[in-house]
Every structure is written in structure tokens, then in C-alpha cells.
Coordinates of C-alpha atoms in Angstrom, one line a residue:
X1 CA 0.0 0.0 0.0
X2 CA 1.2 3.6 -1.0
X3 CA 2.3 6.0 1.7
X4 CA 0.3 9.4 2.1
X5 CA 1.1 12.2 -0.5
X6 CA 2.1 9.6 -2.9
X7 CA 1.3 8.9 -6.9
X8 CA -1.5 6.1 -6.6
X9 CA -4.5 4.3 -9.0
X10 CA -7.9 5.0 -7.6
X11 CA -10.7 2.9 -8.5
X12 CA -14.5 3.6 -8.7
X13 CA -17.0 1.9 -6.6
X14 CA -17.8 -0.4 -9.5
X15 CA -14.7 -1.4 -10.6
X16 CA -15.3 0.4 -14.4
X17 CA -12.9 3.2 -13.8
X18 CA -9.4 4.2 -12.5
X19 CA -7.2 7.3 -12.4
X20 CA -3.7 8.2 -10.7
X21 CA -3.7 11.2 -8.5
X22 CA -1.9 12.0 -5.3
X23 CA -4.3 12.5 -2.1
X24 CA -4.2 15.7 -0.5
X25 CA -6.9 15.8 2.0
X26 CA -9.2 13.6 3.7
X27 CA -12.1 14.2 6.3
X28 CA -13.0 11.3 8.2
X29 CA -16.3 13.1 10.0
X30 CA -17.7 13.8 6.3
X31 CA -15.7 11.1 4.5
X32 CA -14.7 14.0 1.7
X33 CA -11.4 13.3 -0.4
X34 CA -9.2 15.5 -2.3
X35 CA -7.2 13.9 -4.9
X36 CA -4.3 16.0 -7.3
X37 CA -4.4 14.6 -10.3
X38 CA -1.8 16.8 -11.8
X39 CA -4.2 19.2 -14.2
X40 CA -6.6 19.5 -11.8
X41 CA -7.9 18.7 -8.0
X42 CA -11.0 16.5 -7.9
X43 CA -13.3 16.5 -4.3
X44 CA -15.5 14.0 -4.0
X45 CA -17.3 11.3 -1.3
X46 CA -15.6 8.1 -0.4
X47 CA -17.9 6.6 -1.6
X48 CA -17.6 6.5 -4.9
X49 CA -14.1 4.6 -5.0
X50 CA -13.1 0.6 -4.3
X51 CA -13.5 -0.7 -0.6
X52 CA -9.5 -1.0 -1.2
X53 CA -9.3 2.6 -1.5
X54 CA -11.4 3.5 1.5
X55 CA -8.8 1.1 3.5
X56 CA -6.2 2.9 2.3
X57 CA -7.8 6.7 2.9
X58 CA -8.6 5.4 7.1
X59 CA -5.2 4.1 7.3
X60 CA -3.1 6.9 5.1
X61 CA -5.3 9.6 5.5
X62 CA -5.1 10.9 8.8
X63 CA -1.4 10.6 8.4
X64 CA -1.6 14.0 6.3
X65 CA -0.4 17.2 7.9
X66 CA -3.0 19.3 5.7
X67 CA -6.1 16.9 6.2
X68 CA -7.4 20.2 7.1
X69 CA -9.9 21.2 10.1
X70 CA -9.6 18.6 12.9
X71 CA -11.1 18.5 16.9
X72 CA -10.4 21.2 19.1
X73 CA -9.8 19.4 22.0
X74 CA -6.2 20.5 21.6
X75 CA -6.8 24.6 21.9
X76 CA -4.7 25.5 24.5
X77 CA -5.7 28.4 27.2
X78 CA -3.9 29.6 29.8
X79 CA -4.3 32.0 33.0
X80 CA -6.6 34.3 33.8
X81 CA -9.4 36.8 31.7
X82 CA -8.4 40.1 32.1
X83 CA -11.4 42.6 32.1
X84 CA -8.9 44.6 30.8
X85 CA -6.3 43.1 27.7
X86 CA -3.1 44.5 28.1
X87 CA -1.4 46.2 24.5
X88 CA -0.3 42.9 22.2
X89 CA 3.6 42.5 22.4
X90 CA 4.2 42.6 18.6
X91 CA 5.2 38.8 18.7
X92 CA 4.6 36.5 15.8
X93 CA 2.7 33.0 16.7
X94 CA 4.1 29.8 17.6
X95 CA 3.9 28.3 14.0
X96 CA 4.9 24.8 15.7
X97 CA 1.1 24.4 16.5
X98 CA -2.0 24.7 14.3
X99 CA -3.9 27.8 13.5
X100 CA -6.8 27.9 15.7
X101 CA -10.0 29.0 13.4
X102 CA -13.1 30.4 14.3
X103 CA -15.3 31.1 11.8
X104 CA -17.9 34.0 12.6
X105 CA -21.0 34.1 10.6
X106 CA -24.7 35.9 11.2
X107 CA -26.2 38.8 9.5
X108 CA -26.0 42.5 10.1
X109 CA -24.8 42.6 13.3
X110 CA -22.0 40.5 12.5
X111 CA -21.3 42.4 9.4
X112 CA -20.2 45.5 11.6
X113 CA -21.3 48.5 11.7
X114 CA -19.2 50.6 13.9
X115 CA -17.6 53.5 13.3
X116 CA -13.8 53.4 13.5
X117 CA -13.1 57.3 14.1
X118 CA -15.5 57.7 17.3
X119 CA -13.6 54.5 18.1
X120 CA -9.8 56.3 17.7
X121 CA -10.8 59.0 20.0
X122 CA -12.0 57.1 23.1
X123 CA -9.7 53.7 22.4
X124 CA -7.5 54.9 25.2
X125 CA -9.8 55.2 28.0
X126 CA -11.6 52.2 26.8
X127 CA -9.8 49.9 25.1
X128 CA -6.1 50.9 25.2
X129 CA -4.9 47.7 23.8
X130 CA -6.3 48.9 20.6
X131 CA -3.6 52.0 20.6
X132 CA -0.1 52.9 21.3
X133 CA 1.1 55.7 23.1
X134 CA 1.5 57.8 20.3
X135 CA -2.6 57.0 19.5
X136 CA -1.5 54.9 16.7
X137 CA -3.8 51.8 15.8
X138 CA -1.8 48.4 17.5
X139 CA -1.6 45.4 15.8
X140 CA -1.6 41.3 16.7
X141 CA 1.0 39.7 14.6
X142 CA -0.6 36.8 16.0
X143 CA -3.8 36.8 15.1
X144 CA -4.9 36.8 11.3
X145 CA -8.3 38.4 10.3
X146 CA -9.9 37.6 7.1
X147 CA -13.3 38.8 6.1
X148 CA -15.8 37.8 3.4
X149 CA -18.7 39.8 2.5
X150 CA -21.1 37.8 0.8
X151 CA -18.5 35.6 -1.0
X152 CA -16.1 38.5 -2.2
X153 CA -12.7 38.9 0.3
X154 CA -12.7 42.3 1.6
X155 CA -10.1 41.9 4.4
X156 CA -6.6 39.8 4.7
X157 CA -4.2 41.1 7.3
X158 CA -3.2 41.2 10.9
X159 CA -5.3 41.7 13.5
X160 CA -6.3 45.7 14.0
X161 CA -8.5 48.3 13.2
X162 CA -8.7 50.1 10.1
X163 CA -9.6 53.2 9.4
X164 CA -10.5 53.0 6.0
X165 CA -13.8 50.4 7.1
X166 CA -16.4 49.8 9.5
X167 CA -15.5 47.0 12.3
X168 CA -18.2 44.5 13.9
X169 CA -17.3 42.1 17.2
X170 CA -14.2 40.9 15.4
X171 CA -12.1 43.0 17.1
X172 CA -13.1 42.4 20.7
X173 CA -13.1 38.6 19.5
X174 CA -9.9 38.2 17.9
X175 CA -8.0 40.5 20.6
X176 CA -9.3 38.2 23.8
X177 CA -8.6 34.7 22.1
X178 CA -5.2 36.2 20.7
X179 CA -4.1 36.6 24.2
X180 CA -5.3 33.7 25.8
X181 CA -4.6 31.1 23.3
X182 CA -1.0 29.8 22.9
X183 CA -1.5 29.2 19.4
X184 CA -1.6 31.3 15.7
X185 CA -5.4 32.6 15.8
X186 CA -7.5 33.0 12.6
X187 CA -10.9 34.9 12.7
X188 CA -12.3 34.1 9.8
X189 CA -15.7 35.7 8.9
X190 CA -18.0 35.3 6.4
X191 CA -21.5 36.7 6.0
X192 CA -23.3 39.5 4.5
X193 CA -26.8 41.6 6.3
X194 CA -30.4 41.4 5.3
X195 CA -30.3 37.1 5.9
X196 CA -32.3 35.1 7.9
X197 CA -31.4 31.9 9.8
X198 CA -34.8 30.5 8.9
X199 CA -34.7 31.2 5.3
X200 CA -31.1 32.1 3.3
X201 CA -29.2 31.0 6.3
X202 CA -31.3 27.3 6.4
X203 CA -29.0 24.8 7.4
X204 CA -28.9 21.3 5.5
X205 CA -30.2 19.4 8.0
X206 CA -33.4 21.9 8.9
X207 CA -36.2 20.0 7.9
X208 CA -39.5 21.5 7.8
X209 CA -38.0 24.4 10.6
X210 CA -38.0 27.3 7.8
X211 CA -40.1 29.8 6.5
X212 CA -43.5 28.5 5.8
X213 CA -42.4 25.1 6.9
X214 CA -39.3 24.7 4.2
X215 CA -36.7 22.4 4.2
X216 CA -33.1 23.0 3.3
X217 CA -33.2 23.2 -0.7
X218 CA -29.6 23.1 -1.8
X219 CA -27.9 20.0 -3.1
X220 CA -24.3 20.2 -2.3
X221 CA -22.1 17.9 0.2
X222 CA -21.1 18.2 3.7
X223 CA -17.4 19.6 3.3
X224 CA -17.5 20.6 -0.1
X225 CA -20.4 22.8 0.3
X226 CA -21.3 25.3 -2.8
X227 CA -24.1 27.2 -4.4
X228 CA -26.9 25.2 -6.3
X229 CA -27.4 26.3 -9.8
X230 CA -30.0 24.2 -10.3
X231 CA -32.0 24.7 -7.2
X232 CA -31.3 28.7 -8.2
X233 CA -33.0 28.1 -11.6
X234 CA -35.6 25.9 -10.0
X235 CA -36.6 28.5 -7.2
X236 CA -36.6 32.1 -9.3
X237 CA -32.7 32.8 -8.3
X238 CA -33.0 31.9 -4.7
X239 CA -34.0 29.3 -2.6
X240 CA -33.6 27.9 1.3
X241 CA -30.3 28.0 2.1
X242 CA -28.5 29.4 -0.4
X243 CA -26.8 32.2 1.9
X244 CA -25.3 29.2 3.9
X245 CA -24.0 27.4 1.0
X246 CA -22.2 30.8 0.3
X247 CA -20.8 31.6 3.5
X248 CA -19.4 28.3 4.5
X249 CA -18.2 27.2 0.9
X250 CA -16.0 30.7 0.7
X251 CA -15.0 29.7 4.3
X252 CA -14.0 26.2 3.4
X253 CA -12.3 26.9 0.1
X254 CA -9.6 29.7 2.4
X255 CA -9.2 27.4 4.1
X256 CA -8.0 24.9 1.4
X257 CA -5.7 27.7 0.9
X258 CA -4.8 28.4 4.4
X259 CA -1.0 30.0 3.6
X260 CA -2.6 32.8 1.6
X261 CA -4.3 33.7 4.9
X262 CA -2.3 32.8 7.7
X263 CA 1.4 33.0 6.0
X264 CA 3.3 29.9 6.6
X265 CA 0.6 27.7 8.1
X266 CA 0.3 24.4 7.0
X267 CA -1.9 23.1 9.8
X268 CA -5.3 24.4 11.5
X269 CA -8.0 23.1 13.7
X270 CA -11.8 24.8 13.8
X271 CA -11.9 25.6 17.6
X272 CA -15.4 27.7 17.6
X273 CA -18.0 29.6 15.8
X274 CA -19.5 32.8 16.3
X275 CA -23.2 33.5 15.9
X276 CA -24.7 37.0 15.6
X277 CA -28.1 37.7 14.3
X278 CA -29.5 40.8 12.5
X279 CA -33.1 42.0 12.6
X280 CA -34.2 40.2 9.4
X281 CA -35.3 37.2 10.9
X282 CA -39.4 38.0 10.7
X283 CA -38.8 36.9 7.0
X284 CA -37.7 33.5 8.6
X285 CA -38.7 31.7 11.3
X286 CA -38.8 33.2 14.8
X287 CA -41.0 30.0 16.2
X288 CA -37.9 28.0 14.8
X289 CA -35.0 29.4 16.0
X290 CA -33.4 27.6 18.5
X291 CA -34.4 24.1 16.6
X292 CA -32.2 25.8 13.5
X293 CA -29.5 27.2 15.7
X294 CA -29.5 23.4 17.0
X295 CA -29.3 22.2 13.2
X296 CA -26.9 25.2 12.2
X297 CA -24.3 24.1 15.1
X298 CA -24.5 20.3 14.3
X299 CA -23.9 21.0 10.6
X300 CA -21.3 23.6 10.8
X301 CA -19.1 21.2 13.0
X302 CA -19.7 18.4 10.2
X303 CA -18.9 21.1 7.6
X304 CA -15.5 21.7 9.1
X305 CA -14.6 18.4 11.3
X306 CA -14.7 20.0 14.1
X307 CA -17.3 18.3 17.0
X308 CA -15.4 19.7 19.9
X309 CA -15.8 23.0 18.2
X310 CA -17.6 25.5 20.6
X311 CA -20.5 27.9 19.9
X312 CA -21.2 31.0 20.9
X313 CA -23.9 33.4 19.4
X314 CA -25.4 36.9 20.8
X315 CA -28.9 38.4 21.7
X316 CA -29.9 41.3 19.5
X317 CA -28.7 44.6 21.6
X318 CA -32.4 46.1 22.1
X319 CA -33.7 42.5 23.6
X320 CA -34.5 41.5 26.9
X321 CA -33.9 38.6 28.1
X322 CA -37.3 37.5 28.0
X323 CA -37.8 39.0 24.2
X324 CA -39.0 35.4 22.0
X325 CA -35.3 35.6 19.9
X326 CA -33.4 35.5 23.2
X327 CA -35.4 32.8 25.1
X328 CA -34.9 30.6 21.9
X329 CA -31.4 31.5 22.0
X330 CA -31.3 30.4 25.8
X331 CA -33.3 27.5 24.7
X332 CA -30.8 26.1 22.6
X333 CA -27.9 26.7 24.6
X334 CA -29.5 25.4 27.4
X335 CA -30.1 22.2 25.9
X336 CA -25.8 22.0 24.8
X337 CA -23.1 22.0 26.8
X338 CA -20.5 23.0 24.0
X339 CA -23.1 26.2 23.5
X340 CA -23.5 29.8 25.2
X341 CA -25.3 32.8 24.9
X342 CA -24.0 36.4 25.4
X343 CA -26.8 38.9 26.4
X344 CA -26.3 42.5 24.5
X345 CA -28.4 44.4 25.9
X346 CA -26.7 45.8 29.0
X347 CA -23.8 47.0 26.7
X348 CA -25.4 47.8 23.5
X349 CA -26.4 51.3 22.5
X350 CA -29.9 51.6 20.4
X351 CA -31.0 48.9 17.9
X352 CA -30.0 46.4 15.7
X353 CA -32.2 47.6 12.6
X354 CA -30.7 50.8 13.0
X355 CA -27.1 49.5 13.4
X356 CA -26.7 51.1 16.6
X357 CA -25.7 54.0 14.7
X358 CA -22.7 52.9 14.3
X359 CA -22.2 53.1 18.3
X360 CA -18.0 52.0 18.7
X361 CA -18.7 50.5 22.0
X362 CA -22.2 48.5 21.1
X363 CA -19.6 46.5 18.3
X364 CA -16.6 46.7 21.2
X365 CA -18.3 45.6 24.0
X366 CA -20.2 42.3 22.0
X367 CA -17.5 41.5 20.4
X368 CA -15.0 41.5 24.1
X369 CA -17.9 39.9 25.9
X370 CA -18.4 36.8 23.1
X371 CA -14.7 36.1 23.0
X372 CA -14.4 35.7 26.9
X373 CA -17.3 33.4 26.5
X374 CA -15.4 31.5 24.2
X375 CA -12.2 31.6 26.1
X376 CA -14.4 30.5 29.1
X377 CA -15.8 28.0 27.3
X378 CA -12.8 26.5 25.6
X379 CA -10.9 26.6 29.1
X380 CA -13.7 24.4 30.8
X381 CA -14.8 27.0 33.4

């Protein structure tokens, strides 16, 4: 039997066909493969090739260094959550360990809408980790954040605000797992505003939880996840779903490229995802929500082998506690350990349909108190 990353004949199921290619990546939890054949990659289930060739992928597979996204259970987190960070100390990453990735999706409020100049002049009262001593904008060298906007990259750099675009959590987020995790740290984020959990943001295993009692109507794989033409055509240019297959294919296919966006990674784990809802979700399904944030955390740990992943999502800044989207929120994290819920309100400034107004602190303070969830969560506390 061939070693890993070695020239080999594959076989279909039935025996009828064969071609050489050289596996690059196999994931065990959704049983995708990645072959090179030389002009071209080819992804693909497991089970279309020869019982000999599924031996070989459980036995050679794992044995890959770029299998891609694997359990979390080995995030490392140490000492104690500062209410405060203290300024980043310029240090790269250790690039021995694995890029821990946390994927942050949602709608509007995740999209960000806060602005960065109100930001600049009360960072050093507030958030002085954010800014030198000469009021210049710091930066994590060890903590990569990427953004997607509705499938187009807007953002590849080092961790730090820019003053050239708006910010959402990110920053809060990125700057308290940067510092408590002994590891290169990629926030990667991918959504776009105006999207619904219940209706463009369906997951694939919702079934009969969506608008008007829809199903997920995509037709893509687990792993390999991509926009439906045909269900496009079928539906009028949209259908159930489609949002999702957008998001998290964009997100999967960086990270297929992982060294464009973390330079010099090879390896990465998905520790956790990030959760933050807009106002659009009257055109889903509010009765719903916390069966599809069930179905949208099961699937999105599939979708990235991750099922120690952790998950932690956000109320809507204007809600009580006792408002229907937060109690299903609750609901849902109530019912999972590896879930949590951070409530906005106390530190949110106006509404979410109105984008806060582009409050600095609403984004800051959502974004700091999700990513100390996390860290809590992560650390077992």
C-alpha cells in the first residue's frame, strides 16, 4: 500500500474506472477526499471509489499534515481573563502548533457597523490595547483576520483596526482569544446583512423548521459545500439555504488555501463559531430558531470536522432577556453543553435595525464579551 502524498491508481466503486492522483486531503467526519491529479484537484465522497481505496484513505489519510480542520480538544488556554487586555507585544505566533480558526457568521450585526473614528478617540480610555502611546492603531501579529462579504474577500491582514472600514465584534473577539490562546489565531468571517437563519441561512439538516415550513433546498455535500445552480433556476434565483452554501463554501475553500491567509501555516483546527443575528429574521422563522441554531451548530461542525468546536452566538442589543429571539437563544444553549449565549443588551447602545448607529462601544463591547465566553468555554470554566 502507497504511503500518504504519494502517486497512486484509484478505483471507482464499480470497478469500471481508474485514475492516478496524489491525495491531499481527507475528512473522516464527512468522508470528503481530495485527490491531485496533476491538471486539476478533484473533491469528492468516499464513496464513490473501491473498498481497497477506502482502507487505504482510514489508514493513510489521517497521516496528512494538511487533512485540514480537525477536533479542538487540543486549543490550549492559559491564565486568567483580564477585564482589561493588556497592548499585544508585537510577537509573531508559535507556528509549531495549528492555527486555531473560528469562523464568525450571522447577519448584520456581525457584518459590523461601527464607526472606526469615534472609536480612535476614546480607544485609550476604553480599550487601550487597541492604541499605542502615540494613539496609533496596535496590531496582533498573531492573530490573522480575514473577512468575506457575501462571498467577495474584503479583508486579509493582521489583527487591527482600520480606518479605512467599519468593524463589527471581530475586534473584541480576535483581541481576547489572541491573548489567551497559545497558538496562531485565525478569525475568519464570512456573512453578508439582510439574511435570515430561517430562510437564506437554512441549514442542510433543517427539515420542515423554515419559512413557511421549508426544508433546506440546496444539493451540495457536507465539506464541499457550494451554491446550487439548479436549485437557483428551479426556485426564481434563490431558494432555502442558499446564503449558507455561500458563506461556508467561501469559508471552506480559504481554508483549502490556508498560507494565503495565515502565511506559513500548514496546519489548523476549527476551535469555535460565532453566531450574531441581524433583525431580518421576521422573513424566517422566529417560532424556529433555536431548533435551526441546533441544526446550524450540528452542521457547521460536520462542515468543518470540528465536534469539539464550541459555539457561541449573541442576543440582539435592544432584547430582553425574556424577548422570543433570546429565550430561543437560551433555549438552545441550554439544551448543549459545548453552546453559550452572550446577552447584548446591558452593553449595547440603540437597535439592531438601525445598526446602533454605528455606536463604537455597542460592536466593542459584543464582540469582548463573546470572545471571553469562548475563552471561558474553551478553558472548561
Amino acid at each position: 500500500m502507497a504511503s500518504a502524498a504519494e502517486e497512486r491508481t484509484w478505483t471507482s466503486a464499480d470497478g469500471s474506472q481508474t485514475f492516478k492522483g496524489t491525495l491531499i486531503r481527507y475528512n473522516d467526519y464527512t468522508g470528503m477526499v481530495t485527490v491531485d491529479r496533476g491538471d486539476r484537484k478533484l473533491s469528492f465522497k468516499q464513496d464513490l471509489l473501491s473498498a481497497a481505496d477506502i482502507e487505504y484513505l482510514k489508514t493513510e489519510g489521517p497521516k496528512l499534515k494538511d487533512t485540514g480542520s480537525s477536533s479542538s480538544g487540543s486549543v490550549s488556554v492559559s491564565g486568567s481573563i483580564p477585564d482589561t487586555l493588556p497592548d499585544p507585544d508585537g510577537e509573531e505566533a508559535n507556528m509549531r502548533k495549528p492555527v486555531q480558526v473560528f469562523i464568525l457568521m450571522g447577519q448584520s450585526n456581525m457584518l459590523g457597523f461601527g464607526k472606526t473614528g469615534p472609536l480612535k478617540g476614546i480607544a485609550g480610555d476604553k480599550y487601550p490595547y487597541l492604541v499605542d502611546d502615540g494613539g496609533n492603531w496596535n496590531v496582533r501579529k498573531d492573530v490573522r483576520n480575514v473577512f468575506f462579504s457575501n462571498g467577495s474577500l474584503t479583508t486579509n491582514d493582521w489583527m487591527a483596526v482600520d480606518n479605512r472600514n467599519k468593524f463589527g465584534p471581530e475586534i473584541g473577539i480576535g483581541n481576547y482569544l489572541g491573548h489567551m490562546i497559545d497558538a496562531p489565531v485565525l478569525i475568519l468571517k464570512s456573512c453578508v446583512g439582510n439574511r435570515a437563519l430561517g430562510w437564506d441561512l437554512l441549514p442542510p439538516s433543517a427539515d420542515g423548521t423554515g419559512k413557511d415550513g421549508r426544508s433546506y433546498e440546496g444539493d451540495s455535500d457536507y465539506g464541499d459545500r457550494k451554491v446550487s445552480t439548479q436549485s437557483k433556476a428551479d426556485k426564481g434565483g434563490w431558494y432555502a439555504g442558499l446564503q449558507y452554501d455561500l458563506d461556508v463554501g467561501v469559508a471552506q475553500d480559504a481554508l483549502e488555501e490556508l498560507s494565503k491567509y495565515y502565511p506559513d501555516a500548514t496546519e489548523y483546527e476549527v476551535a469555535g463559531f460565532f453566531w450574531w443575528q441581524g433583525c431580518s429574521e421576521g422573513k424566517g422563522s422566529v417560532e424556529n430558531y433555536d431548533k435551526n441554531l441546533e441544526y446550524l451548530f450540528n452542521d457547521l461542525k460536520k462542515e468543518f470536522n470540528a465536534p469539539n468546536a464550541k459555539f457561541v452566538c449573541a442576543t440582539l442589543g435592544e432584547h430582553d432577556k425574556d424577548a422570543t429571539l433570546s429565550q430561543k437563544m437560551f433555549n438552545f444553549a441550554d439544551g448543549n453543553k459545548d453552546a453559550g449565549v452572550f446577552y447584548s443588551k446591558p452593553v449595547s447602545t440603540g437597535g439592531s435595525c438601525g445598526h446602533y448607529g454605528g455606536d463604537p462601544e455597542t460592536y466593542m463591547n459584543v464582540g469582548e464579551g463573546m470572545g471571553k465566553l469562548m475563552v471561558e468555554m474553551l478553558s472548561g470554566r
